[in-house]
Amino acid sequence: MLINRQQWPMIRAVLFMSAAAVALYIWDGAGRPHGPRGGSPLGVTFGVGALAIMIFCAALSLKRRAPHWRIGRAQAWLRGHVWLGLFAVLLVALHSAFHRGGAMTTALWILLGLVTLSGLFGVLLQQFIPRLLLHAVPGETLAQQLDRQFINLRKLAEQVVAEAAGTIDPTETGATTMLVKQVAAAAYASKIEGAAQTALGPEAMRRFYHDYLVPFFRGAPGATLASRRRSDSLFAALRTMTPPEQAAHVDELEAICERRRQLIRQRRLMRVLFSWLIVHVPLSWGLLAASAIHAVVALRFGSAL
Amino acid sequence: MGKAMPLATFSEGRLMTPEELRQIGIFADVDEKALLKYPGAVRKRLFAAGDVICREGEGGTTAFYIVEGSARVFIGRRLDAARNRRRKGLIARVGEWFGQRRLDRPPHPADKLIPIDATVDLRYGDLAATLHPGDVFGEMSCLNLAPRSATVVAETDCEMIEVLRNVYELLQRSKTFKAQMDQKYRERALDNHLRNVPLFESLDAVALGELKSACELISVEAGAVIFNEGDPADAMYILRVGQVRVSKKFPGGERQLAYLTRGDFFGETALLRAAPRNATCTAVDHPIAEAGGRKRRPARVELVRISAETFDRVIRGYPDILKRLEEAAERRVLSQVRAALTILPSVPAKQVEDLGLLQGQNLMLIDLEKCTRCDQCAQACSEAHDDGISRLIREGPRYDRFLVPSSCRMCMDPVCMIGCPVGSIRRTEDLNIFIEDWCVGCGVCAKQCPYNSIQLHPLESFGEDVSQRAKRVAETGEVVEVTERAVVCDQCSSLPTGPACVYACPHDAAVRVDARQFLHGSGLAGNDRSAL
């Protein structure tokens, strides 16, 4: 959810409710000899209000399972989830009169803190990761399609290399790391590019495939082509070793590698974008369950544990 | 139903000499020299009872004339399979209880006509009819390369003449053949076509007979204008063969309002109101034929013309027809008013043109700065349709920070409507594109849509169990019917909350906009920035 001017009505409403709650808290506390208490009628009201908001917030995940139900626009639900969720933190603080309490309430505080922080982290990620995706991954695809795309790109690269260098054996291992660069340097130094290119072209392409493309498409850590900068220099070297008629093949290979890098970036960014949910969702359910237990025990036995 | 078996091809059968052809009445006055120019373009075909002659949805380039025997023509779609199934599961049940309910579309009456490429039409209730000697089928496939609109199976042992286009065109110029076809049409289809016009459905037999005898059967070349907007109204028309484009001028440009197909009628509004024509109607060729590349003679569009005098004479005695006419005319005018959105005169950027954004009357855009790729839009689309198929694919070209996903944009020129062999794709009064359940899955609409917004889905997606179908075929020997059906975004027009994709987007990222308003005013977005 992008924080923009459209959020203002909700923010204003929550600020107003917060001010009203704090004013009530001060007024109620002033009339009590031991100050405000969670067990007072107002304190219980704050607690019940916070629990109700938590239930509402948790219901968002149910709403997501039935996105077209006529129970309010998803945008309104999400705004309510974020801003009322923050309001609930204030209500909990007022309910507890800013005391940590016993073991149960301390655990509740920790859970609430983690849920709130993870949620805020999620909102923060949503402010810039979509923009990053927009600009850094022009060829973005559906997340479900990524694996298929990786396979297709590998096949395409193999096809291009096969067209340029004849049949290739993808299982053959490359034993001459940096050979391509060395040969390129030698060819350049001896100023026999024309002859060298013609002779080296297919072999250079094959070596390039085994030494660089295969590790890159296997996702080997530290693959040279995973870096745009190093990829540029490698392809520049490859161009010096291939005859002009293979330039189109080299260009195509370079484009395939760039596309794969983009998709890798997309996967990484999307993992980050959704990472906070791993913490937020289970802890939220835990918080809700613990809060419900706390409420039952407190109301039934008059103890906050 | 016949046994499933391989289709015969044109190379099968026996070549016919001009002398042999002359024995057959319809070739009696065809120029023999012209026939000699096309040796091999006519074959005599013998089919045993049960043989499959052609299958719906498949390509075809020939027409068949039945000399002897009879053939069953049918659309193999089991409508109960084509219809959507109810979704199961707790959430779906709860959703039915308090969730959204689709507003019911009126069901089709059993006698609604489904146009096919034959001298008869089918009725929605049984989707089958019998062809007899003298009947022709496959004319549109032959002339326009349209996919076969129905399956034809020999009911008895049959003798047929199969012809290629060049010879069929010769036949069309033959007075004998033309007279025979007109006669067949008057006998077998005109009645139904007239009754299919809501205005005439309550006519008694005498009045209908009078109308039938006064109707003129005319033909025009594809590309010819039948009448122009502003012309005086002198007749109304029923479409007999081919397609007609209805367009209208608006400030800033012309818009295509609809494409009409066999059995549709037009031109009645101006007659009723004694006013000039309010739209232009043009005969159109089949898109596949147009895209064929080979230079060819334009196909002919055949029409039934009901003159203003006949029209006046008939409706004068039937006040209820007058009332129906007024209602129909009102509906058409209303849909034109809805379509009369201002076409802005600004010259669009090349990218806007390339992406066809200006076509979109209800273009879906996803703001990629807001979108968290949660896929709630696609999920909501899938949930909102009983078949569980998402009409929205969250992929497509980008325009600035917006993604233009594959989803129907309600084009101003709905070219997807051109060429449907059974007229199952249509534009509703609220300008949505809708595919009826008798779609034969030929894929012409999907090919025609420039924006990949129509997908073909296997029928099992709609609830038919493939193993059951195979069992049924094995047990009954029933001809294997088509296995796919086209689906298109219906803009959730039957949901009270509007498009489910927009309703379900939690991040304000998905919007539906009128592209012209949206793009007007600035290099990117329009006046209605609040929509974003």
Coordinates of C-alpha atoms in Angstrom, one line a residue, chain B residues 123-377:
Chain B
R123 CA -32.5 -23.9 -32.6
Y124 CA -31.0 -23.3 -29.3
G125 CA -33.1 -26.1 -27.8
D126 CA -31.7 -29.0 -29.8
L127 CA -28.9 -27.6 -31.9
A128 CA -29.5 -30.1 -34.7
A129 CA -31.4 -30.2 -38.1
T130 CA -31.5 -32.3 -41.2
L131 CA -30.3 -31.3 -44.6
H132 CA -32.0 -32.7 -47.7
P133 CA -31.3 -33.0 -51.4
G134 CA -30.8 -29.5 -52.9
D135 CA -29.4 -28.1 -49.7
V136 CA -26.0 -26.5 -49.5
F137 CA -23.7 -26.3 -46.6
G138 CA -20.2 -24.8 -46.2
E139 CA -20.8 -21.8 -48.3
M140 CA -19.0 -19.4 -45.9
S141 CA -16.1 -21.7 -45.6
C142 CA -15.8 -22.0 -49.3
L143 CA -16.2 -18.3 -50.1
N144 CA -14.7 -16.7 -46.9
L145 CA -12.5 -19.5 -45.4
A146 CA -14.7 -19.3 -42.3
P147 CA -14.2 -22.2 -39.9
R148 CA -16.9 -24.9 -40.2
S149 CA -19.8 -23.7 -38.1
A150 CA -21.3 -27.2 -37.4
T151 CA -20.7 -30.9 -37.7
V152 CA -22.3 -32.6 -40.6
V153 CA -22.8 -36.4 -40.5
A154 CA -24.5 -38.4 -43.3
E155 CA -27.8 -39.7 -42.0
T156 CA -28.4 -42.0 -45.0
D157 CA -26.1 -42.9 -47.8
C158 CA -25.5 -39.6 -49.6
E159 CA -24.3 -38.4 -52.9
M160 CA -22.8 -34.9 -52.7
I161 CA -21.0 -32.5 -54.9
E162 CA -18.1 -30.7 -53.3
V163 CA -16.8 -27.6 -54.9
L164 CA -14.0 -25.1 -54.5
R165 CA -14.5 -21.4 -54.4
N166 CA -13.9 -20.6 -58.1
V167 CA -16.6 -23.0 -59.2
Y168 CA -19.0 -21.9 -56.4
E169 CA -18.6 -18.3 -57.7
L170 CA -19.6 -19.6 -61.2
L171 CA -22.6 -21.2 -59.6
Q172 CA -23.5 -18.0 -57.9
R173 CA -23.7 -16.4 -61.2
S174 CA -26.0 -19.1 -62.5
K175 CA -29.6 -18.1 -62.6
T176 CA -30.8 -21.6 -62.0
F177 CA -28.6 -22.1 -58.9
K178 CA -29.5 -18.6 -57.6
A179 CA -33.2 -19.3 -58.1
Q180 CA -32.9 -22.7 -56.3
M181 CA -31.0 -21.2 -53.4
D182 CA -33.4 -18.4 -53.0
Q183 CA -36.3 -20.8 -53.2
K184 CA -34.6 -23.0 -50.5
Y185 CA -34.0 -20.0 -48.4
R186 CA -37.6 -18.9 -48.6
E187 CA -38.8 -22.3 -47.8
R188 CA -36.5 -23.3 -45.0
A189 CA -35.0 -20.2 -43.4
L190 CA -36.8 -17.0 -44.2
D191 CA -39.7 -17.9 -42.0
N192 CA -37.4 -18.4 -39.1
H193 CA -35.4 -15.3 -39.8
L194 CA -38.5 -13.2 -39.9
R195 CA -39.8 -14.7 -36.7
N196 CA -36.4 -14.1 -35.2
V197 CA -37.0 -10.4 -35.6
P198 CA -38.8 -9.6 -32.4
L199 CA -41.0 -7.2 -34.3
F200 CA -42.5 -9.9 -36.5
E201 CA -42.7 -12.8 -34.0
S202 CA -46.3 -12.2 -33.3
L203 CA -47.5 -11.9 -36.9
D204 CA -50.2 -14.3 -37.9
A205 CA -49.5 -16.8 -40.8
V206 CA -51.3 -14.6 -43.3
A207 CA -49.3 -11.5 -42.6
L208 CA -46.1 -13.4 -42.4
G209 CA -46.9 -15.0 -45.8
E210 CA -47.5 -11.5 -47.2
L211 CA -44.3 -10.3 -45.7
K212 CA -42.4 -13.2 -47.1
S213 CA -43.7 -12.8 -50.6
A214 CA -42.9 -9.1 -50.5
C215 CA -39.3 -9.6 -49.3
E216 CA -36.6 -9.1 -51.9
L217 CA -33.4 -11.2 -51.8
I218 CA -30.5 -9.1 -52.7
S219 CA -26.7 -9.4 -52.5
V220 CA -23.9 -6.9 -52.2
E221 CA -20.1 -7.2 -52.5
A222 CA -18.1 -7.1 -49.3
G223 CA -16.9 -3.6 -48.8
A224 CA -20.0 -2.0 -50.3
V225 CA -21.9 0.4 -48.2
I226 CA -25.5 -0.7 -47.8
F227 CA -26.6 2.7 -46.6
N228 CA -24.9 5.7 -45.2
E229 CA -25.7 7.6 -42.1
G230 CA -28.0 10.4 -43.0
D231 CA -29.5 8.6 -46.1
P232 CA -33.3 8.6 -46.3
A233 CA -34.7 5.3 -45.0
D234 CA -36.2 3.2 -47.8
A235 CA -36.0 -0.4 -46.4
M236 CA -35.0 -2.6 -43.5
Y237 CA -32.8 -5.6 -43.9
I238 CA -32.3 -9.1 -42.5
L239 CA -28.8 -10.6 -42.9
R240 CA -29.0 -13.9 -44.9
V241 CA -25.3 -14.7 -45.5
G242 CA -22.1 -12.8 -44.4
Q243 CA -21.5 -10.0 -42.0
V244 CA -22.4 -6.3 -41.8
R245 CA -20.5 -3.6 -39.9
V246 CA -22.5 -0.9 -38.2
S247 CA -20.6 2.4 -37.7
K248 CA -21.5 5.9 -36.7
K249 CA -19.8 9.2 -36.9
F250 CA -19.1 11.0 -33.7
P251 CA -17.2 14.3 -33.1
G252 CA -13.6 13.4 -33.7
G253 CA -14.1 10.2 -35.6
E254 CA -16.1 7.2 -36.7
R255 CA -16.8 4.3 -34.4
Q256 CA -17.8 0.8 -35.1
L257 CA -20.9 0.0 -33.1
A258 CA -21.4 -3.7 -33.9
Y259 CA -20.9 -6.5 -36.4
L260 CA -24.0 -8.3 -37.4
T261 CA -24.3 -11.9 -38.5
R262 CA -26.8 -14.2 -40.2
G263 CA -30.3 -13.7 -38.9
D264 CA -29.6 -10.2 -37.5
F265 CA -31.7 -7.3 -38.7
F266 CA -31.0 -3.6 -39.2
G267 CA -32.4 -0.4 -40.6
E268 CA -35.7 -0.6 -38.8
T269 CA -35.2 2.4 -36.5
A270 CA -35.1 5.0 -39.3
L271 CA -38.1 3.4 -40.9
L272 CA -40.1 3.5 -37.8
R273 CA -39.3 7.1 -37.0
A274 CA -39.4 8.2 -40.7
A275 CA -36.0 9.7 -40.1
P276 CA -32.7 9.6 -41.9
R277 CA -30.4 6.6 -41.2
N278 CA -28.6 7.1 -37.9
A279 CA -25.7 4.8 -38.7
T280 CA -23.7 3.5 -41.7
C281 CA -24.0 -0.2 -42.6
T282 CA -21.2 -1.8 -44.6
A283 CA -20.9 -5.4 -45.9
V284 CA -17.7 -7.0 -44.6
D285 CA -15.5 -9.9 -45.7
H286 CA -14.3 -12.6 -43.4
P287 CA -11.1 -11.6 -41.5
I288 CA -9.4 -14.8 -42.3
A289 CA -10.0 -14.3 -45.9
E290 CA -8.8 -10.7 -45.7
A291 CA -5.6 -11.8 -44.0
G292 CA -5.1 -14.6 -46.6
G293 CA -2.9 -12.3 -48.7
R294 CA -4.0 -13.8 -52.0
K295 CA -5.8 -11.4 -54.3
R296 CA -9.3 -12.6 -54.4
R297 CA -12.7 -11.4 -55.4
P298 CA -14.6 -9.9 -52.4
A299 CA -17.2 -12.2 -50.9
R300 CA -20.9 -11.4 -51.3
V301 CA -23.2 -10.5 -48.5
E302 CA -26.7 -11.6 -49.0
L303 CA -29.6 -9.7 -47.5
V304 CA -33.4 -9.8 -47.2
R305 CA -34.8 -6.4 -48.1
I306 CA -38.1 -5.3 -46.7
S307 CA -39.1 -2.1 -48.4
A308 CA -40.6 0.9 -46.5
E309 CA -44.0 0.3 -48.2
T310 CA -44.2 -3.4 -47.2
F311 CA -43.0 -2.5 -43.7
D312 CA -45.7 0.2 -43.4
R313 CA -48.4 -2.0 -44.7
V314 CA -47.5 -4.8 -42.3
I315 CA -47.1 -2.8 -39.1
R316 CA -50.2 -0.7 -39.8
G317 CA -52.4 -3.7 -38.9
Y318 CA -50.4 -4.7 -35.9
P319 CA -50.2 -2.0 -33.2
D320 CA -48.2 -4.4 -30.9
I321 CA -45.5 -4.6 -33.6
L322 CA -45.3 -0.9 -33.6
K323 CA -44.8 -0.9 -29.8
R324 CA -42.1 -3.6 -30.1
L325 CA -40.4 -1.6 -32.8
E326 CA -40.3 1.5 -30.7
E327 CA -38.8 -0.5 -27.8
A328 CA -36.1 -2.0 -30.0
A329 CA -35.4 1.4 -31.5
E330 CA -35.2 2.9 -28.1
R331 CA -32.7 0.3 -27.0
R332 CA -30.5 0.9 -30.1
V333 CA -30.6 4.6 -29.6
L334 CA -29.6 4.1 -26.0
S335 CA -26.7 2.0 -26.8
Q336 CA -25.6 4.6 -29.3
V337 CA -25.8 7.3 -26.7
R338 CA -23.7 5.2 -24.4
A339 CA -21.2 4.8 -27.3
A340 CA -21.2 8.5 -28.0
L341 CA -18.3 9.3 -25.9
T342 CA -16.3 12.2 -27.2
I343 CA -13.4 11.2 -29.4
L344 CA -10.7 13.6 -28.5
P345 CA -9.1 15.2 -31.5
S346 CA -5.6 15.2 -30.0
V347 CA -3.0 13.2 -32.0
P348 CA -2.0 10.3 -29.8
A349 CA 1.7 9.4 -29.2
K350 CA 3.0 6.5 -31.3
Q351 CA 3.2 4.2 -28.3
V352 CA -0.5 4.9 -27.5
E353 CA -1.3 4.0 -31.0
D354 CA 0.9 0.9 -31.1
L355 CA -0.7 -0.4 -27.9
G356 CA -4.2 0.3 -29.2
L357 CA -4.9 2.2 -25.9
L358 CA -7.4 4.5 -27.6
Q359 CA -9.5 1.5 -28.5
G360 CA -10.2 1.0 -24.8
Q361 CA -13.6 2.2 -23.6
N362 CA -13.0 0.3 -20.4
L363 CA -9.3 -0.2 -20.4
M364 CA -7.7 -2.0 -17.4
L365 CA -4.5 -0.5 -16.2
I366 CA -2.3 -1.5 -13.2
D367 CA -0.2 1.1 -11.6
L368 CA 3.1 -0.7 -11.1
E369 CA 4.3 1.7 -8.5
K370 CA 1.4 0.7 -6.3
C371 CA 1.0 -2.9 -7.3
T372 CA 2.7 -5.4 -5.0
R373 CA 2.1 -8.3 -7.4
C374 CA -0.2 -10.0 -4.9
D375 CA -2.3 -11.3 -7.8
Q376 CA -5.6 -10.6 -5.9
C377 CA -7.0 -9.1 -9.1

